[in-house]
Every structure is written in C-alpha cells, then in structure tokens.
Coordinates of C-alpha atoms in Angstrom, one line a residue:
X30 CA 169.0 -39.8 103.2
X31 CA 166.5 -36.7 103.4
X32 CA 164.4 -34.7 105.9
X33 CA 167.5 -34.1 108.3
X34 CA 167.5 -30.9 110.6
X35 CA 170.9 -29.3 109.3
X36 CA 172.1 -26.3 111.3
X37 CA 174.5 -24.4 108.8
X38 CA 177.1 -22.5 110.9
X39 CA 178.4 -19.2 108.9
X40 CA 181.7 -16.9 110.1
X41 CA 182.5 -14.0 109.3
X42 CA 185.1 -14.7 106.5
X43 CA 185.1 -13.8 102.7
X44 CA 184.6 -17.0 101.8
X45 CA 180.9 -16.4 103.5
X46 CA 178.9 -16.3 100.1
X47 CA 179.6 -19.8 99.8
X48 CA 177.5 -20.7 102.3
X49 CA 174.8 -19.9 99.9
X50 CA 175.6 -22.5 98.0
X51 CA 175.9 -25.2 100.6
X52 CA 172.6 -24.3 102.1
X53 CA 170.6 -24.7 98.5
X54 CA 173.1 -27.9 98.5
X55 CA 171.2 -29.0 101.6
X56 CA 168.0 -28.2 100.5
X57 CA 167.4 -29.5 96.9
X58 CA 168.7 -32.8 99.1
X59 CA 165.0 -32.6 101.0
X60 CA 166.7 -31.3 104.4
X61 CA 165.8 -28.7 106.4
X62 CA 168.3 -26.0 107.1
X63 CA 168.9 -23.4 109.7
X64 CA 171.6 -21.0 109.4
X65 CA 173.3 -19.6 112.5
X66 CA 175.8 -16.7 111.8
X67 CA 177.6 -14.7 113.7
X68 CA 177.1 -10.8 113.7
X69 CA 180.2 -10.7 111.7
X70 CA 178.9 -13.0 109.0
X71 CA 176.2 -11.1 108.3
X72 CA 178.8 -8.5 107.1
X73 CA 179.1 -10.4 104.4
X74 CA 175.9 -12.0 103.6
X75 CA 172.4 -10.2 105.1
X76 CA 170.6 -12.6 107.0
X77 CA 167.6 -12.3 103.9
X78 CA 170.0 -13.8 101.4
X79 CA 170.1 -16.8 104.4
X80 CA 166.1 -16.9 105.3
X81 CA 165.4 -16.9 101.4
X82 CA 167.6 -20.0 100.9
X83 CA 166.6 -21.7 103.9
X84 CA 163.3 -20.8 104.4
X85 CA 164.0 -20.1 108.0
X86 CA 164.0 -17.3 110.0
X87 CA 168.0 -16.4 111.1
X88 CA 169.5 -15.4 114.3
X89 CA 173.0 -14.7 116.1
X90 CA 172.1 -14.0 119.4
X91 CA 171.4 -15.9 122.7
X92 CA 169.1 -13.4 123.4
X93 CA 166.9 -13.9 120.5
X94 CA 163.7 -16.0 121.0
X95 CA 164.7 -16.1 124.8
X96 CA 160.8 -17.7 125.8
X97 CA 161.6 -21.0 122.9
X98 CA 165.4 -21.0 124.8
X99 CA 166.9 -20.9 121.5
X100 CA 170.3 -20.8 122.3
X101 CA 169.6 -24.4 123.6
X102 CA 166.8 -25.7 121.2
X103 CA 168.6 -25.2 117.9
X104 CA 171.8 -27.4 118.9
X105 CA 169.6 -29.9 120.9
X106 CA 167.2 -30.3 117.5
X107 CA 170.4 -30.6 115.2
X108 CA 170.7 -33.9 113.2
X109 CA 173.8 -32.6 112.0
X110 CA 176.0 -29.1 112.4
X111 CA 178.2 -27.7 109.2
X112 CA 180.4 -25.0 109.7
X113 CA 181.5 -22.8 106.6
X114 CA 183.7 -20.8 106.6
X115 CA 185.2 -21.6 110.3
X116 CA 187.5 -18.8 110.8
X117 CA 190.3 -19.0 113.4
X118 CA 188.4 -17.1 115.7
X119 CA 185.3 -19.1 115.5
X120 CA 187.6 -21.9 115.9
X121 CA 189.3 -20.6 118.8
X122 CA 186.2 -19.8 120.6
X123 CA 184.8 -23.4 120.0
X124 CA 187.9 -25.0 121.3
X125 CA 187.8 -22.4 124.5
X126 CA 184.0 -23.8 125.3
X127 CA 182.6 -19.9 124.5
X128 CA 179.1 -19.6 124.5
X129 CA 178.9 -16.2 123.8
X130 CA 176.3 -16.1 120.1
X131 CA 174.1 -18.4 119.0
X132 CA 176.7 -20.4 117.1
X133 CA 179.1 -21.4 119.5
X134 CA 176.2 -22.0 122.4
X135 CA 174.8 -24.3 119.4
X136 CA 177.9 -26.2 118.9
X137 CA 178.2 -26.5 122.9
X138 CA 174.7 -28.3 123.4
X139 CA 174.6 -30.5 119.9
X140 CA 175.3 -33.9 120.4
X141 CA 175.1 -34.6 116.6
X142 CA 178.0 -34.8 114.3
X143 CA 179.8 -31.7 113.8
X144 CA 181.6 -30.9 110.8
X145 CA 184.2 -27.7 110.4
X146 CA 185.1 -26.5 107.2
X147 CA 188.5 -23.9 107.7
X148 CA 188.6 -21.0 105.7
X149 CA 191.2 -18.3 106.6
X150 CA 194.7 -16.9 105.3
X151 CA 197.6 -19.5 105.2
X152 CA 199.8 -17.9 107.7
X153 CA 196.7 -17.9 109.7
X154 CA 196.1 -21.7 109.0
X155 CA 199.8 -22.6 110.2
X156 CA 199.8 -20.1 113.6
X157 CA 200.5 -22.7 116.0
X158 CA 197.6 -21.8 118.1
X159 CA 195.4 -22.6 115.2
X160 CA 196.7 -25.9 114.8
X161 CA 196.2 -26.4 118.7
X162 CA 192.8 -25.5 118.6
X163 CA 192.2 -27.8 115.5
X164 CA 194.2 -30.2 117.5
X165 CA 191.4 -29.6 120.6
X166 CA 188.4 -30.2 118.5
X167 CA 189.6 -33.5 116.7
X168 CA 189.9 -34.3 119.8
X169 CA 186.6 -34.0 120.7
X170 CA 185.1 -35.8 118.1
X171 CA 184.7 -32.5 115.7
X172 CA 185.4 -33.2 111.9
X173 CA 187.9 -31.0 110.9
X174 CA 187.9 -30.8 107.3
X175 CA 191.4 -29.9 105.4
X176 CA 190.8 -27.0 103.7
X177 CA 191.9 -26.8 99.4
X178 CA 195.2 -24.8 98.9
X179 CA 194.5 -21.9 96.1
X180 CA 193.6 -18.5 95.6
X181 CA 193.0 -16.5 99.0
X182 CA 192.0 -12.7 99.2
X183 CA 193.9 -10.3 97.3
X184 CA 197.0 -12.1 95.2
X185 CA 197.7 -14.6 97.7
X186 CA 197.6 -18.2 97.7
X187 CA 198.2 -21.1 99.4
X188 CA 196.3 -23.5 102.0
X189 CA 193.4 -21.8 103.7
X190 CA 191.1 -21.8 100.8
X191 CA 187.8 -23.2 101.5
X192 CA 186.1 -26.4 100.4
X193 CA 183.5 -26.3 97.4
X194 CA 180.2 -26.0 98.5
X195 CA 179.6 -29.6 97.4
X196 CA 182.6 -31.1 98.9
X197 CA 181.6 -30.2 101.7
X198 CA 178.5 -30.8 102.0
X199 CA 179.5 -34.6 100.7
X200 CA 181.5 -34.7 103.0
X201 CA 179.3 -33.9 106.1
X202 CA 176.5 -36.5 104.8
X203 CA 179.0 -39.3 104.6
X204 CA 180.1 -38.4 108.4
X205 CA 176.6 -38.2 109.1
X206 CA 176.4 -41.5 107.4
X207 CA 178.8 -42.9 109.7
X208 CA 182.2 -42.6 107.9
X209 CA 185.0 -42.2 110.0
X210 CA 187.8 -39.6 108.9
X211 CA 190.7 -40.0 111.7
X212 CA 193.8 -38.5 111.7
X213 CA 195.3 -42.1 111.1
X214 CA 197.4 -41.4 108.0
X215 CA 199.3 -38.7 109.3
X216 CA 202.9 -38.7 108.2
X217 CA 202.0 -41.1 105.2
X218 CA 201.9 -40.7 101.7
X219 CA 199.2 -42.0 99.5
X220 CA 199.4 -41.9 95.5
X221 CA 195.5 -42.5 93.5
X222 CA 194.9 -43.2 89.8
X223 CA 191.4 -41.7 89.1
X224 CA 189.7 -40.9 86.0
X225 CA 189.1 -42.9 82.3
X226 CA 192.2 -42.9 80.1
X227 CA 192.0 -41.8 76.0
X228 CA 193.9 -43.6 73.4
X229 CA 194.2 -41.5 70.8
X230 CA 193.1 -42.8 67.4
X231 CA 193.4 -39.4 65.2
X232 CA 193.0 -35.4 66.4
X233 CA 189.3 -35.9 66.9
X234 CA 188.9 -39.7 68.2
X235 CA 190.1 -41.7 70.6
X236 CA 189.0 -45.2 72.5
X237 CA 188.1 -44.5 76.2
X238 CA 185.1 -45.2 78.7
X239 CA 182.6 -43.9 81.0
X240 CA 184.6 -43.0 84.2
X241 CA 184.0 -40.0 85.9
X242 CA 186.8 -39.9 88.0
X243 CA 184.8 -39.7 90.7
X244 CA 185.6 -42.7 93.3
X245 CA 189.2 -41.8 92.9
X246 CA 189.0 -38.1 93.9
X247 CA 187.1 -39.1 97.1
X248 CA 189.3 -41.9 98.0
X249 CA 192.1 -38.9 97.8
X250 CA 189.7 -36.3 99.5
X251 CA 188.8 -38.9 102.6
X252 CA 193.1 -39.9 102.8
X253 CA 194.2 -36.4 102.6
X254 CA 191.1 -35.5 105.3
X255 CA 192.7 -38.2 107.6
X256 CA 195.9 -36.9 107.3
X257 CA 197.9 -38.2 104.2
X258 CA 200.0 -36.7 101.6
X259 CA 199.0 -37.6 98.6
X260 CA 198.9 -37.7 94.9
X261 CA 196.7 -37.9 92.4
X262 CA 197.8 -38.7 88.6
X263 CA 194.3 -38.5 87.1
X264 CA 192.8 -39.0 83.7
X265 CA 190.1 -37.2 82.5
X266 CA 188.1 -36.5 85.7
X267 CA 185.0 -34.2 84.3
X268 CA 186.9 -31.4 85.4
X269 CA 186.0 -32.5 89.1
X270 CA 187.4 -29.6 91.9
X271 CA 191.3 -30.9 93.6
X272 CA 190.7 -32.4 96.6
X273 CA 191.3 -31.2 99.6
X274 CA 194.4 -30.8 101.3
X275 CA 197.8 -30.0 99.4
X276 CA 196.7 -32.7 97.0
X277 CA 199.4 -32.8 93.8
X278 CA 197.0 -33.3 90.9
X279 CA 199.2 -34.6 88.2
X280 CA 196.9 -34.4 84.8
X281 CA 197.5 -37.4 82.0
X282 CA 195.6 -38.7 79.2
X283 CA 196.5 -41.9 77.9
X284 CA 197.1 -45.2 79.7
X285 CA 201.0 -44.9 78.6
X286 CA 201.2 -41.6 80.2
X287 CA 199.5 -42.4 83.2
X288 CA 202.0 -46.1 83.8
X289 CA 205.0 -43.5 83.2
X290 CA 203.4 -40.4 86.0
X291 CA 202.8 -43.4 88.7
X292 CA 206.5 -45.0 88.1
X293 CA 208.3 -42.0 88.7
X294 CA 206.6 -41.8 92.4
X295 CA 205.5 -44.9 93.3
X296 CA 208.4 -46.1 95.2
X297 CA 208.3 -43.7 97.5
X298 CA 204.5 -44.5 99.1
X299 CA 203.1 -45.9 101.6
X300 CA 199.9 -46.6 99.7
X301 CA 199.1 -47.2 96.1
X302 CA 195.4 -47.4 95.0
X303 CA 194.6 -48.3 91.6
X304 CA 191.3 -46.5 91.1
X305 CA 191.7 -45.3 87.6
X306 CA 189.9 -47.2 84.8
X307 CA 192.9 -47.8 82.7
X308 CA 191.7 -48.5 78.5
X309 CA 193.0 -52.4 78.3
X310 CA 194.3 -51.3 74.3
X311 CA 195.0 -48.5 72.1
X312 CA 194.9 -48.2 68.6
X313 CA 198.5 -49.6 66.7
X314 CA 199.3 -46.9 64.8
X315 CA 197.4 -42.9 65.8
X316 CA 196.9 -41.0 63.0
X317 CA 198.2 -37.6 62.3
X318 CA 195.3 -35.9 60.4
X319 CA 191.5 -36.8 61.1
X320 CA 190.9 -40.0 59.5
X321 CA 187.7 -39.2 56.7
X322 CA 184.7 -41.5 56.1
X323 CA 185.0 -42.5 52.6
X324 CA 189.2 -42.0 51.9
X325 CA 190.2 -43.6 55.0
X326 CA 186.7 -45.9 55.3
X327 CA 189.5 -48.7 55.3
X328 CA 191.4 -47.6 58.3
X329 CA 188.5 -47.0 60.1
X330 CA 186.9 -50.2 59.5
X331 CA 189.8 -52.1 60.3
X332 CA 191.0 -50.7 63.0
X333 CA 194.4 -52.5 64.1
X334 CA 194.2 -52.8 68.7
X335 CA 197.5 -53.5 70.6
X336 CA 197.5 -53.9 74.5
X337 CA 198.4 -51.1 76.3
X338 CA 200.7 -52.2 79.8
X339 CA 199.0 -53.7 83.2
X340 CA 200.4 -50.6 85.7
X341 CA 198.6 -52.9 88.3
X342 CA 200.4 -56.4 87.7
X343 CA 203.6 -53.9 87.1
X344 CA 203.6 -52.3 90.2
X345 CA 203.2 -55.3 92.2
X346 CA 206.1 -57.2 90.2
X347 CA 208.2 -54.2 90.9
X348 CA 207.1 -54.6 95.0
X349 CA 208.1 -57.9 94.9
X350 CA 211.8 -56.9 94.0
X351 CA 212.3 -54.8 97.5
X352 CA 214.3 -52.2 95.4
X353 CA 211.6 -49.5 96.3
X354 CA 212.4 -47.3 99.2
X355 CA 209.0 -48.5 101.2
X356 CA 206.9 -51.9 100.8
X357 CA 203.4 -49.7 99.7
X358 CA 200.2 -51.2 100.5
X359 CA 198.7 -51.9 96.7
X360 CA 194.7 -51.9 96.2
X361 CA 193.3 -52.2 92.6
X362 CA 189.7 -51.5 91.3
X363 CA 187.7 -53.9 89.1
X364 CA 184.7 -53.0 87.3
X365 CA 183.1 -56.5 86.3
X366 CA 179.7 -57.1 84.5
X367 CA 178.6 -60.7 85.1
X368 CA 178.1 -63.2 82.1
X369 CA 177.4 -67.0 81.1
X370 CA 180.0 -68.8 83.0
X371 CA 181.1 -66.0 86.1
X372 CA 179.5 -63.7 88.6
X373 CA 181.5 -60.2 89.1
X374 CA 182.9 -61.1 92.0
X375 CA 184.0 -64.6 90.5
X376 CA 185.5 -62.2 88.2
X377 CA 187.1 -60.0 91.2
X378 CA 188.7 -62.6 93.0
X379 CA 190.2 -64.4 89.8
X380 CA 191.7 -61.0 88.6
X381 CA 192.9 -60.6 92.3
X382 CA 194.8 -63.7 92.0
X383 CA 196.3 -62.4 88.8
X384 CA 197.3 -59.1 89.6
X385 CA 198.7 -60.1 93.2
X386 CA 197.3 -56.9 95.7
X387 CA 196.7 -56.5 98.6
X388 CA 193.1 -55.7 98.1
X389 CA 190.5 -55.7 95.2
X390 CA 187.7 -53.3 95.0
X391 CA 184.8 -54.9 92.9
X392 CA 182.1 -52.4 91.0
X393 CA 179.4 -54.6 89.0
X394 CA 178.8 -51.4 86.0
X395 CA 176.6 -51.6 83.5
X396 CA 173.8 -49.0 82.2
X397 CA 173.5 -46.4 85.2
X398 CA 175.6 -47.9 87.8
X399 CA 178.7 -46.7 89.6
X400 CA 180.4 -44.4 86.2
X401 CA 179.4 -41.3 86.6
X402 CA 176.6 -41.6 89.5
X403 CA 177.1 -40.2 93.2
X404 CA 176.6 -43.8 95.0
X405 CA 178.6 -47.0 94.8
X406 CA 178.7 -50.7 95.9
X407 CA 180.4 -53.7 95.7
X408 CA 183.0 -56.3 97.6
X409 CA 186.1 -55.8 98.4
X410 CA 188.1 -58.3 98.0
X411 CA 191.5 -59.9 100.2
X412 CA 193.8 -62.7 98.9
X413 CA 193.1 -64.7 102.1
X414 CA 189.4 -65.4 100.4
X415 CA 187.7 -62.7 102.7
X416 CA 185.5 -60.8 101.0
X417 CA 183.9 -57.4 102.3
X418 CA 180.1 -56.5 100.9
X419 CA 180.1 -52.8 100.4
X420 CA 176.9 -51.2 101.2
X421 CA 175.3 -48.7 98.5
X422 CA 176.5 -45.2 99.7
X423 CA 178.0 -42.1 98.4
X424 CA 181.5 -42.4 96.7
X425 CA 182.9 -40.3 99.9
X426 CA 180.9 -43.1 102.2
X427 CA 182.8 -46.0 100.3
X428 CA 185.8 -44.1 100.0
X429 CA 186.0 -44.1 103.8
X430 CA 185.3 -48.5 104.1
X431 CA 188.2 -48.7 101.6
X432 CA 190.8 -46.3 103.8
X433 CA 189.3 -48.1 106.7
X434 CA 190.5 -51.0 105.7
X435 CA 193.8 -49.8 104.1
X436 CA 195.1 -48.5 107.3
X437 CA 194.3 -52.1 108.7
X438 CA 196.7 -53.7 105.8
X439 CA 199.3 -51.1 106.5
X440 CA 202.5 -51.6 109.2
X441 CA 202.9 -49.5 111.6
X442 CA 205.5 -46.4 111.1
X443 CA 208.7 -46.9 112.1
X444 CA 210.3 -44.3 114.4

C-alpha cells in the first residue's frame, strides 16, 4: 500500500510534536502527505517544521489559495484523513459541522476514511459533552481511536494521552485497508496472551522463540478500539508501547507464570484469545549460577526437558465445568510449518480438535514469516470444518478479521 494522498490534521494540543513523527511515518511508507493545522497548532509546531517533513506547502485558512478553492480541493483529493492530536475543541467543532479553517472544511468535504486520534486532559476526555461529540462522529462513520492512559502535562495522568506515532498511523492504514473497528465490544471484557515465553535454564540462558508479541498487542489494540476492557498478560513483547485504551498490561516471563496470571482472571471474561507463543517445555531442574563450558560441559550437553502445562487445553477443560462466572468465547493461535506427512493447516485443524476452541488461528512461520514482521496470514479455523483464508495484511488488518469473527461466536449480553 503506497502513493496514497494523506491529509495529516494537527490541533493545537501539546501533544502537537508528535505529529512530526506520524507524518515522516507516512512518508518513508511512499505516501504523500499534507498537513492541515489549525492556527493554534502552529503554536506548537511552525508550519516549516510541517513543510520540511512533508514536502508540502501548509495552510490553516479557507482563505488561502482561494483561486485552486482549497478549502474544497484538499478534502475532495484525500485518500485518507488522520487527525493527531484531536482536541476537544476540534472535536466539538467537527461534530457541530464547523467549517470555519481549513481543517474542519477538509473534514466536511472528504469522503475518504477519517481517522481521530484524542489527545486532551482526562477530565476533559470524560466531560460528558466530549463523549457526546465522540458519540456524533462514530456515528458518522469517523474512527475514533481510544486514546493510551499515561503521563499528561504537568504531573498528571490518566486517559487522554495520545497514541504513538506508529500506532496510529497502523491503525489508520488498516481502516484504510478496510478493517472495521465498531463499538461492538462495549461493555465486554477481553483477556490476550501475547509475546514468547523464557524458561529459564541458568542466570544467562533460557529456552524461548522468535515472537515479537506483536499479533497479540494488535488483537488487544483493535478490541479495546471497539470498545472492550481488556487484559493483556504478555511475555516478552520487544518492549512494544501498551495498547490503547485502559489496557492492564500484566508482564510474565515463563510459561508457568503466564498459566498462573490468566487463571486468576479468566473466569471472569467474555473472551479469551490465546495469542501468546507458549515454550511447549522447560528445562528440569534451572540452575542457580551460570552453568560454565568445560565444568558443567555435562549439564549442558545433556540437558534434561519436562513439559511445561497446555493453558489452552486447561482453559477449555475448566469451561467445560460451568464453574466460571461467564461461558468466554476461547480462540487459540497455531504457528505450524508443514512437513512429510501434513500441511499447516492439516496441522491446525488436528490441534483444534485437540485443544477444543472455539476458533483456531493458523500462522505457517518459518525463516521471515509472521515472528517479528509487520504482515500476517493464514486460516482461521472453526470446529464445524469451516475454514477462513486470511489475506496477507498488517497484524492490526488481521487483528480486525479475528475480532470480526469473535463477536460473531459471542452471545448476545444479557440485560
């Protein structure tokens, strides 16, 4: 995906200067960006700072450019709109139909996607008319991204905080791309495994693998953008950003730890997804001291495996007991490489059968696919024998077809 026309919308905020960042995002992405602030933006950040990243020139008036009609061109020209920081008064203006700068008259005539990225003190955030006008522009079809709880201006902290630079720009290509982020996990909660455990084998060592993290962080950035509460008890992650949202992050390292974080909460969720890549043993016995070539050439050369426990075949024997409080929706994740006698998805749909989910996500890894790499694809996989293909896209792009079909597994709320 390249050579889009991406208008970047700027308010005045202090979270302006990232804006910098999500235009050169843009741009190393071979898209052509145009940066519409308003007058109180460029309080922030001068309109060179802007031209010099985009390579455009920058304007905040109708009135500018009045014999191209500007104030109409740049929206009707638009492939996509971004907004960051969207400030409660931009906000409010958009939702009242303003047209009164270059921004808001842009946003008026655009017909593309339009993505809004909040940034703005937390009392602020929670004013009820801010919610309304948030409210308005879902509404109409305006992406209203969550915005990350954390530091704010001054010592204060809470929701409000805006997105990283790359998560939001991620998250605008994937809704450019055609995911869908409704509000259709409101009032549900939603616990993710992400990340590659670490079985320790001494201090120094330990037996792990090649996750990133990634795919479980977006599946937790695109539920908590539609709405969800949820939880994250991740591995190691590559010290990837929280998603969005008031995402609890709980951090683990070993496959032990990770079984014992997701049985304290799991009976209280309406959705469990398994996207973690959980090591299948650990070593018997961990050493307390680094284990030395030579004296301990023995140990190392012998190394002595047990299996560590299936959290996925757990959790879906403990379902099966009705003593949790709710009947969770349950998807796990398989990373498969084919061989002799099996495709991956043979693979896919025979541990399906064994682990007993609701749905099976299918990677086929191997040297430079899926760990570690921004795009994805695969199958997802149902016990009726339906099997989904899932298109190469970006891990937010897949995230979305998973959620998609979550919510579709999922009963409906009960009053």
């Amino acid at each position: 995906m390249t050579g889009l026309n991406i208008v970047v919308g700027v308010a005045g905020g202090i979270a302006a200067y990232k804006a910098c960042h999500l235009v050169r995002f843009f741009t190393e992405r071979g898209h052509s960006v145009t940066v519409v602030p308003t007058e109180s933006a460029l309080k922030f950040v001068g309109a060179a700072t802007f031209e010099a990243l985009s390579g455009n020139p920058v304007s905040t008036s109708v009135f500018d450019a009045v014999d191209q009609v500007q104030h109409v061109r740049v929206g009707q020209a638009a492939d996509l709109v971004v907004i960051a920081p969207a400030t409660a008064d931009l906000m409010a203006r958009m939702a009242a139909g303003r047209a009164d700068d270059l921004l808001t008259a842009t946003c008026l005539v655009a017909t593309c996607p339009v993505v809004v990225a909040p940034a703005m003190h937390t009392e602020m955030w929670w004013n009820p008319a801010t919610q309304d006008n948030v409210a308005t522009l879902r509404r109409r079809a305006i992406t209203v991204l969550e915005p990350a709880h954390g530091r704010l201006t001054g010592t204060d902290s809470g929701p409000g905080r805006l997105l990283e630079p790359g998560q939001i720009g991620e998250a605008a290509l994937a809704v450019y791309a055609g995911a869908q982020i409704p509000r259709d996990l409101e009032g549900r909660k939603v616990l993710i495994t992400a990340g590659g455990t670490q079985e320790n084998l001494d201090p120094v060592r330990f037996i792990g693998n090649r996750s990133s993290g990634r795919q479980g962080f977006a599946l937790a950035e695109i539920a908590a953008h539609r709405g969800a509460e949820v939880t994250v008890v991740a591995a190691n992650t590559d010290d990837l950003p929280n998603p969005a949202g008031g995402t609890v992050v709980h951090r683990v390292l070993s496959a032990r730890d990770m079984a014992d974080k997701v049985g304290e909460v799991a009976g209280e969720q309406d959705v469990i997804i398994m996207a973690a890549a959980v090591a299948d043993v650990r070593p018997a016995h961990q050493a307390a001291v680094k284990l030395k070539k030579g004296a301990d050439s023995q140990a190392l050369g012998q190394l002595e495996l047990v299996e560590n426990p299936d959290i996925l075949a757990g959790l879906t024997e403990i379902r099966s007991t009705g003593i949790w409080e709710k009947n969770p929706v349950i998807v796990g994740f398989a990373a498969e490489t084919g061989d002799d006698g099996a495709t991956p998805l043979d693979h896919a749909v025979a541990k399906l059968q064994r682990k007993g989910c609701d749905l099976l996500m299918c990677n086929e890894v191997g040297a430079g696919k899926v760990f570690g790499q921004d795009t994805n694809s695969g199958w997802m996989v149902f016990p009726d024998g339906r099997v989904v293909d899932v298109l190469p896209g970006s891990k937010l792009e897949v995230a979305a077809q998973i959620m998609d079909e979550v919510v579709e597994l999922m009963p409906p709320l009960s009053s």
